[in-house]
mmCIF file of C-alpha atoms and ligand atoms in Angstrom:
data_model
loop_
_atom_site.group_PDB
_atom_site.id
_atom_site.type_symbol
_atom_site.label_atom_id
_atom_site.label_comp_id
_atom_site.label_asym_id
_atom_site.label_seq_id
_atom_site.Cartn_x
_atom_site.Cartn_y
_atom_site.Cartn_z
ATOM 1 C CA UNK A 264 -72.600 -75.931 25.308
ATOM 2 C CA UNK A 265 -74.750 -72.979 26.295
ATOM 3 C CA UNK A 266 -76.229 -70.767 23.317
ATOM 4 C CA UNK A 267 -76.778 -67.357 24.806
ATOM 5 C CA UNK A 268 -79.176 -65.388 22.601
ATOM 6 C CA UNK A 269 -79.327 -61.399 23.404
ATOM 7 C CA UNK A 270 -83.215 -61.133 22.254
ATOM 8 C CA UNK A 271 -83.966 -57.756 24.098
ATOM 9 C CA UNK A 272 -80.290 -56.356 22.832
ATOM 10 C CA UNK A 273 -81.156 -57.245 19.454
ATOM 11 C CA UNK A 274 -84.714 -55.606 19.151
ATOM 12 C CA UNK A 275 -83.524 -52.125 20.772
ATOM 13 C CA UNK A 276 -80.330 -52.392 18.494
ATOM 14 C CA UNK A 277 -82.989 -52.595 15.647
ATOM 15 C CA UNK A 278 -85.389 -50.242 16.917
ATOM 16 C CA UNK A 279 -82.125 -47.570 16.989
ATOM 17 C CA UNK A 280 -81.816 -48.112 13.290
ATOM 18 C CA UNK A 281 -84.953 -47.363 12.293
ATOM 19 C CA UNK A 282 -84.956 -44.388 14.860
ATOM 20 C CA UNK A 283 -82.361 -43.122 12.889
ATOM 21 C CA UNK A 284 -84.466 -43.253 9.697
ATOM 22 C CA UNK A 285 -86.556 -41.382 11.312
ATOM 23 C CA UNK A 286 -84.218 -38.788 12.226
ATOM 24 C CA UNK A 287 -82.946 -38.585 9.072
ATOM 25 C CA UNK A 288 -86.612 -38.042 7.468
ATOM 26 C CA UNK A 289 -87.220 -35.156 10.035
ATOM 27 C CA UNK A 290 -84.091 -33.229 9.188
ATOM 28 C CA UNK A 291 -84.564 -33.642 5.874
ATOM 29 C CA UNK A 292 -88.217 -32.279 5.649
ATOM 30 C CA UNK A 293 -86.994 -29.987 9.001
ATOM 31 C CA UNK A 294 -89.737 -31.433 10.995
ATOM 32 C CA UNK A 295 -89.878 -31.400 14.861
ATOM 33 C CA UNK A 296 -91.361 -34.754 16.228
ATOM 34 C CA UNK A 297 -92.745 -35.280 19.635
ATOM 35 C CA UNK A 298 -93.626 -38.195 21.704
ATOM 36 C CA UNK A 299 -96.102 -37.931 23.755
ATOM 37 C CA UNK A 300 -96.208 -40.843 26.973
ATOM 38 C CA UNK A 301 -99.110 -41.817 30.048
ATOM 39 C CA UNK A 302 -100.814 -43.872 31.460
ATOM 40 C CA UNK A 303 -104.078 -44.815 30.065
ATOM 41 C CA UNK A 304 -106.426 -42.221 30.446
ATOM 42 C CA UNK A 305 -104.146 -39.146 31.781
ATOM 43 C CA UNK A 306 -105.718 -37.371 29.069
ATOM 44 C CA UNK A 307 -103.608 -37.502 25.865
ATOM 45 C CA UNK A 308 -105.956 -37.087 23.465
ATOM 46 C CA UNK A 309 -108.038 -34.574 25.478
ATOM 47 C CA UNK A 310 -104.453 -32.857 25.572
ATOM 48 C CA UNK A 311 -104.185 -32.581 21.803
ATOM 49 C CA UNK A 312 -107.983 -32.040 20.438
ATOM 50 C CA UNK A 313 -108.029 -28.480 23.125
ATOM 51 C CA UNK A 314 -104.099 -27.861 21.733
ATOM 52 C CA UNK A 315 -104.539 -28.349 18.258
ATOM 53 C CA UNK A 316 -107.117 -25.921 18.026
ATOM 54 C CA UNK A 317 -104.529 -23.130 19.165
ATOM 55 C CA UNK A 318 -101.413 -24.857 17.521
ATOM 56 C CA UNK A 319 -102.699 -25.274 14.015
ATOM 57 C CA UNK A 320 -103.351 -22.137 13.669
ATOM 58 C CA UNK A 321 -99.950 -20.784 14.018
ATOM 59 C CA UNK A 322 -98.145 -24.362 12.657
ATOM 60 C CA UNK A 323 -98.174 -26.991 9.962
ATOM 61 C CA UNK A 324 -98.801 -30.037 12.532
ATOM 62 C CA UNK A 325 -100.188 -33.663 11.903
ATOM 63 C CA UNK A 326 -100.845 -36.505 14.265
ATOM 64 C CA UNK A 327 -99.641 -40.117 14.619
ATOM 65 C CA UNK A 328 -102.053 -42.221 17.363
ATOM 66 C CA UNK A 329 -100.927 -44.717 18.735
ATOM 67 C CA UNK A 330 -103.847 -47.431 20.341
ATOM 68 C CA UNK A 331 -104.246 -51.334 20.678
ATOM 69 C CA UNK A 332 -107.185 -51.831 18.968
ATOM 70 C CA UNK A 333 -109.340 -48.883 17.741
ATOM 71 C CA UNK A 334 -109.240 -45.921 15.397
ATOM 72 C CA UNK A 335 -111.075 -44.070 18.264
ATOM 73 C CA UNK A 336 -108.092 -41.223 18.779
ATOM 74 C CA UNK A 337 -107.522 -40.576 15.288
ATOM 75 C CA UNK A 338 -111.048 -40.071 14.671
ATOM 76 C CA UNK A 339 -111.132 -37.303 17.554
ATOM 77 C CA UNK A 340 -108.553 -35.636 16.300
ATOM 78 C CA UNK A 341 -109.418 -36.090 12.697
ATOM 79 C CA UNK A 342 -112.569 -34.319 13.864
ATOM 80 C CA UNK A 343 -110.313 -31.176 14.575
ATOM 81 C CA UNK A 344 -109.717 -30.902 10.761
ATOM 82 C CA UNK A 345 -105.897 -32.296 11.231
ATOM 83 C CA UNK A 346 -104.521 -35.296 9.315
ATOM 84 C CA UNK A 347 -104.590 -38.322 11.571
ATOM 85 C CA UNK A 348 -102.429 -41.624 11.284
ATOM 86 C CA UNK A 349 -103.733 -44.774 13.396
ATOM 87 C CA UNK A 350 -101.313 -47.523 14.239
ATOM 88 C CA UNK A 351 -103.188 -50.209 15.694
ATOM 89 C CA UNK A 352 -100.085 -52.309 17.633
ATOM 90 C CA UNK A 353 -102.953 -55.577 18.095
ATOM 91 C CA UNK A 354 -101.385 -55.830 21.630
ATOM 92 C CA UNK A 355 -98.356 -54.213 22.244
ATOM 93 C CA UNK A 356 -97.886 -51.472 25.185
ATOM 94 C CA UNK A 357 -95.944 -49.211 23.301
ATOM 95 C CA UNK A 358 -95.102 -47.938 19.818
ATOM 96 C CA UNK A 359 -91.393 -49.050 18.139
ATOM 97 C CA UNK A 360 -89.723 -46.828 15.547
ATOM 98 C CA UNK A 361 -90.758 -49.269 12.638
ATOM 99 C CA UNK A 362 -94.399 -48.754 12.948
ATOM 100 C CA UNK A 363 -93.751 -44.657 13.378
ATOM 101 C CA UNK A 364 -91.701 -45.093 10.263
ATOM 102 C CA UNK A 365 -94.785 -46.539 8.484
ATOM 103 C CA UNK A 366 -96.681 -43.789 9.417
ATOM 104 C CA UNK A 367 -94.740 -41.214 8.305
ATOM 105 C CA UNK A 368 -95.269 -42.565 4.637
ATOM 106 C CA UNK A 369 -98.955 -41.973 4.927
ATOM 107 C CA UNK A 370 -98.217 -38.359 5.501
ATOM 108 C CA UNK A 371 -97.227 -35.184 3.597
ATOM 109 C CA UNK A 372 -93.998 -34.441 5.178
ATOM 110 C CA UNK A 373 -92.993 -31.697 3.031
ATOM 111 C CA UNK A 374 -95.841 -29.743 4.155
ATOM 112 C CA UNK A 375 -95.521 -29.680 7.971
ATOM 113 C CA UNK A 376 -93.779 -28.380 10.682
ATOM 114 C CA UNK A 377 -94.690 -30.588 13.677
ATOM 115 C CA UNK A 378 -95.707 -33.933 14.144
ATOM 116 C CA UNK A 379 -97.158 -35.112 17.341
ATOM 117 C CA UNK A 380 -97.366 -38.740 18.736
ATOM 118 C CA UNK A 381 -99.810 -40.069 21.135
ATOM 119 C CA UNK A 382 -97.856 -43.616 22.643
ATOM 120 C CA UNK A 383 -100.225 -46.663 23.941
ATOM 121 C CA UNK A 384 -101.275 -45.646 27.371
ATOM 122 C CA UNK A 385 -98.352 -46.980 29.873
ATOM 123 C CA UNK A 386 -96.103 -45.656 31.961
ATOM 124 C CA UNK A 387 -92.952 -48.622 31.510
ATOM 125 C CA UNK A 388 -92.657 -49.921 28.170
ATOM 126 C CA UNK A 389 -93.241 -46.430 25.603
ATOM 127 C CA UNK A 390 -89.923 -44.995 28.086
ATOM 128 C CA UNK A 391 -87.649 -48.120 26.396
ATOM 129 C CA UNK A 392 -87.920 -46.949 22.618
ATOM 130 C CA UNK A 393 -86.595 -44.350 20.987
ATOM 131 C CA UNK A 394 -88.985 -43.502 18.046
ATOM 132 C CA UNK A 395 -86.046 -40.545 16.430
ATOM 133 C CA UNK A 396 -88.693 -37.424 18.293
ATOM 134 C CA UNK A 397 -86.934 -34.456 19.184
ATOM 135 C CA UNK A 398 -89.130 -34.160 22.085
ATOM 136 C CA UNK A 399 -90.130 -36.478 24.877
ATOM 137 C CA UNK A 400 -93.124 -35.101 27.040
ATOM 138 C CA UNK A 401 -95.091 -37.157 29.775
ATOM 139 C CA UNK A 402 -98.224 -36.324 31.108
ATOM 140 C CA UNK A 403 -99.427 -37.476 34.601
ATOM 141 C CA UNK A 404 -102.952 -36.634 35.877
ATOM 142 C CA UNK A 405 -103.944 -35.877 39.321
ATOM 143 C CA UNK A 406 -106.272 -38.975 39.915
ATOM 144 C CA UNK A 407 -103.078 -41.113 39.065
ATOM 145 C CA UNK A 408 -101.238 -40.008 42.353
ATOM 146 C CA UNK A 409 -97.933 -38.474 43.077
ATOM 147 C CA UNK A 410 -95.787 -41.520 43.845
ATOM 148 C CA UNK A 411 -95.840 -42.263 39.865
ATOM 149 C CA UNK A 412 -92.769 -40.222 39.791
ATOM 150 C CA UNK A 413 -90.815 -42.904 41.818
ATOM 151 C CA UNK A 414 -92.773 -45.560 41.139
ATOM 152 C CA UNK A 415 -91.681 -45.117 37.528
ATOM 153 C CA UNK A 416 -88.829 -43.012 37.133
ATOM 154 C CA UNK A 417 -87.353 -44.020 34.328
ATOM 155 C CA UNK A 418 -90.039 -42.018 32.271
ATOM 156 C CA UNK A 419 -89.733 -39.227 33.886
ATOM 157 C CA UNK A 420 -86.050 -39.397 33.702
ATOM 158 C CA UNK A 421 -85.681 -39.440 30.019
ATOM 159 C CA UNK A 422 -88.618 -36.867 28.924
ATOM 160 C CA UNK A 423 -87.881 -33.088 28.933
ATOM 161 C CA UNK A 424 -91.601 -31.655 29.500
ATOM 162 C CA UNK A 425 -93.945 -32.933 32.016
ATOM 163 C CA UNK A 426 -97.438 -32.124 31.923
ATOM 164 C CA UNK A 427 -99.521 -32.343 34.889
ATOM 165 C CA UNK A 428 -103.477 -32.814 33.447
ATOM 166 C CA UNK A 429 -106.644 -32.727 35.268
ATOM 167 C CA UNK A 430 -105.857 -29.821 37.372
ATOM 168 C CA UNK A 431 -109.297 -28.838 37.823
ATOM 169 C CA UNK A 432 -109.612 -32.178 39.943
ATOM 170 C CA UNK A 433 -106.741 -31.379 42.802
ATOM 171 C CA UNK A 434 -109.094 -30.273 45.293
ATOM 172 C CA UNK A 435 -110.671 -33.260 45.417
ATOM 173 C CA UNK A 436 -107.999 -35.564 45.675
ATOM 174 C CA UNK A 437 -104.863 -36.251 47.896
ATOM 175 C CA UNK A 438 -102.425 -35.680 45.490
ATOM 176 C CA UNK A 439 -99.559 -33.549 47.141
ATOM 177 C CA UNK A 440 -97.960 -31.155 44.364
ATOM 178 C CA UNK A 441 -94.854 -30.123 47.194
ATOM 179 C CA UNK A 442 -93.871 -33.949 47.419
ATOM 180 C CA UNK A 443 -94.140 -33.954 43.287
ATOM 181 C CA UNK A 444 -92.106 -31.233 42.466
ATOM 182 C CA UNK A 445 -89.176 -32.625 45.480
ATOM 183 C CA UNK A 446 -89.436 -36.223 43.817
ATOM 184 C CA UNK A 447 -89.294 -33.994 40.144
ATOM 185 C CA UNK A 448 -86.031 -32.191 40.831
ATOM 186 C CA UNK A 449 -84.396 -35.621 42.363
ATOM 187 C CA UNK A 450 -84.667 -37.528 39.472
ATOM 188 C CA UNK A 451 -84.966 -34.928 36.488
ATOM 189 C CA UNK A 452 -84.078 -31.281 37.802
ATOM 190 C CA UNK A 453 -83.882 -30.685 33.840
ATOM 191 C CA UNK A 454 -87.946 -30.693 33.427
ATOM 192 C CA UNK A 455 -89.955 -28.127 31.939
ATOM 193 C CA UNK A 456 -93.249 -28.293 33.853
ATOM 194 C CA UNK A 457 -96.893 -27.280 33.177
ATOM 195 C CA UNK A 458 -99.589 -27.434 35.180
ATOM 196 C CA UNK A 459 -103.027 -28.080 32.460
ATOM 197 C CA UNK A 460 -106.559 -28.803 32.803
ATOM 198 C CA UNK A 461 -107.153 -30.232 29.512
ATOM 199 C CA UNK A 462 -111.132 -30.528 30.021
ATOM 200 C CA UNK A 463 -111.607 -26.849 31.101
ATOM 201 C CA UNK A 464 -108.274 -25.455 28.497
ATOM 202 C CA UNK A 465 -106.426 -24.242 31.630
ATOM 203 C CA UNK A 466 -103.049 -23.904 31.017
ATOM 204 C CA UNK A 467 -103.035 -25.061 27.157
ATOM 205 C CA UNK A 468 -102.250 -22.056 25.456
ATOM 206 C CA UNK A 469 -98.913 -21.448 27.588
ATOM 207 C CA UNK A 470 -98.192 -24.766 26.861
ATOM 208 C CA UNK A 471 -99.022 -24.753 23.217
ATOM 209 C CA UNK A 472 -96.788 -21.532 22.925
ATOM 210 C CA UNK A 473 -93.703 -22.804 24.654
ATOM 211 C CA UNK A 474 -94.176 -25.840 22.185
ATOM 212 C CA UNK A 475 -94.444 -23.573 19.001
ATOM 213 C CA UNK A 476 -91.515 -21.181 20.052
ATOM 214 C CA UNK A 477 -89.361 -24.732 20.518
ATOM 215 C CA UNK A 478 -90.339 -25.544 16.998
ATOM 216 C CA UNK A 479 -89.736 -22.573 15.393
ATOM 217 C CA UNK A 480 -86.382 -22.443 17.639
ATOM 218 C CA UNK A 481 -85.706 -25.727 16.231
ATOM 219 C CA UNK A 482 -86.794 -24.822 12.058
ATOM 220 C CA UNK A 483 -84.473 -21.861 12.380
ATOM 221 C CA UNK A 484 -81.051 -23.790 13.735
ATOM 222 C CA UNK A 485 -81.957 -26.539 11.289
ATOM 223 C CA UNK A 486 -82.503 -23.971 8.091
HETATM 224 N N1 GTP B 584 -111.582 -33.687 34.953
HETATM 225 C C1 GTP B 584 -110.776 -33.822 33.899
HETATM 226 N N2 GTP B 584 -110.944 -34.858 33.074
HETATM 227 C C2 GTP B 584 -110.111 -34.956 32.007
HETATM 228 C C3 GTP B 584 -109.107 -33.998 31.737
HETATM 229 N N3 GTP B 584 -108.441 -34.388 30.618
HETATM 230 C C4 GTP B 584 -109.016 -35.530 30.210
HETATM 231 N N4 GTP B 584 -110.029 -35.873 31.033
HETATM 232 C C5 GTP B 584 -110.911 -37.050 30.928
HETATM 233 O O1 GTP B 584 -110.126 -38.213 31.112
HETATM 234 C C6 GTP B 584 -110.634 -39.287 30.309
HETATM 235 C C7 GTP B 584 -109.523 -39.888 29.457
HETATM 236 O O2 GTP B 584 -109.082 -38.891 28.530
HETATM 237 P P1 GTP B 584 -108.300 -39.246 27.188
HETATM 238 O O3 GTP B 584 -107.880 -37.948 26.589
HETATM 239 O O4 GTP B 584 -109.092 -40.168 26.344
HETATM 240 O O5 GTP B 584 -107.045 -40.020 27.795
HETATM 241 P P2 GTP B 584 -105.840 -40.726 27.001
HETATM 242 O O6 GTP B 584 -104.596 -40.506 27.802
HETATM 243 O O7 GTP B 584 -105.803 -40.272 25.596
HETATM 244 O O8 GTP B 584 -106.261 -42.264 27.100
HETATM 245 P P3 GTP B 584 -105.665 -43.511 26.263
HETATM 246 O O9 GTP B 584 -105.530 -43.090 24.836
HETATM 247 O O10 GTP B 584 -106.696 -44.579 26.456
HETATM 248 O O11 GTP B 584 -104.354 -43.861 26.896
HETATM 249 C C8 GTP B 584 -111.785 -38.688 29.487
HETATM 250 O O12 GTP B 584 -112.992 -39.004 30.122
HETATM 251 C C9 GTP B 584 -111.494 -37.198 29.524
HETATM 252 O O13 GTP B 584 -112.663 -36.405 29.390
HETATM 253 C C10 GTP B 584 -108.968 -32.895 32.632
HETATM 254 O O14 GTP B 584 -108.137 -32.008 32.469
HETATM 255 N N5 GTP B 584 -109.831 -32.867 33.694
HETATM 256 MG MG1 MG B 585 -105.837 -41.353 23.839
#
């Protein structure tokens, strides 16, 4: 007789119910949760110090960091004066709904309006689990390449903003931004693009006010 057991079924089945929690906990406290994915390195956390600077000063806003092993990212962006929760996954590539759940009861949720979470740096794994955000952005930096859009479509398939960081680095590379945007629109013509430099602060505040008006969008519908 042959036992069949549906292991990766049974996790993402899981992972959907505590996605829901989450969900739940967000409309309930009208908070607008967004999940930040890269590779390691794109620039995440550069991303969010140079943002929250601008964005906390027009929005309630907290951070959840996601990392392997260190408290490094939530001390940057403690450093910034904003509330920052560390989940240390001890090897995992990506952060589940359970652990995001967790982290939510170290926060204040009644008093904020946006909550932002940095993934573990990886371009596969974060794509495969929902974590109940109302946002999905991905961030891809110029040293990375172009061909990352093909190479790993199916996060850039399921996120609706896509941040392209290290701007200030293009001449120097031989990243081709026509072939991006072609292999963009094939597989997500639905994209919201920005072009950033997180290191210099191109492009952040446009960013950072598309973001706020989509929360504040959001608060309203929800009220
Ligand atoms: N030139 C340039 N360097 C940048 C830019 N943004 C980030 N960096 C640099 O890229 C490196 C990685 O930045 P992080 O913000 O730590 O990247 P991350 O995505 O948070 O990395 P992980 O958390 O390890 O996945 C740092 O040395 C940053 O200074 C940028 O816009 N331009
Ligand atoms: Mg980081």
């Amino acid at each position: 007789m042959t036992i069949r057991v549906e292991l990766g079924t049974s996790l993402l089945a899981r992972n959907e119910e505590m996605a829901a929690e989450i969900r739940y906990l967000c409309q309930d406290n009208n908070i607008f949760l967004v999940n930040i994915m890269s590779s390691p390195g794109a620039g995440k956390t550069t991303l969010l110090e140079k943002s929250l600077n601008f964005l906390k000063t027009h929005i309630k806003v907290a951070v959840i960091e996601g990392d392997i092993a260190t408290t490094r990212d939530a001390d940057r962006i403690s450093a910034q004066g904003i509330n920052a929760v560390q989940l240390n996954t001890n090897g995992a590539c990506h952060l589940d709904a359970r652990m995001v759940y967790q982290a939510f009861q170290k926060l204040d949720l009644s008093a904020l309006d946006l909550i932002l979470v940095e993934n573990i740096g990886n371009l596969v794994c974060p794509a495969e689990f929902d974590l109940g955000e109302n946002l999905r952005i991905v961030l891809l930096s110029i040293t990375e390449g172009n061909d990352k859009i093909v190479k790993y479509p199916v996060m850039f398939r399921d996120a609706q903003m896509f941040l392209l960081n290290k701007i200030d680095l293009l001449p120097y590379t031989d990243f081709n931004l026509a072939e991006l945007e072609k292999d963009l629109r094939t597989i997500n013509s639905e994209l919201e693009v920005f072009h950033v430099s997180a290191r210099l602060g191109l492009g952040i505040e446009a960013w950072s006010n598309r973001l706020i008006s989509i929360v504040r969008n959001h608060r309203r519908s929800e009220s």
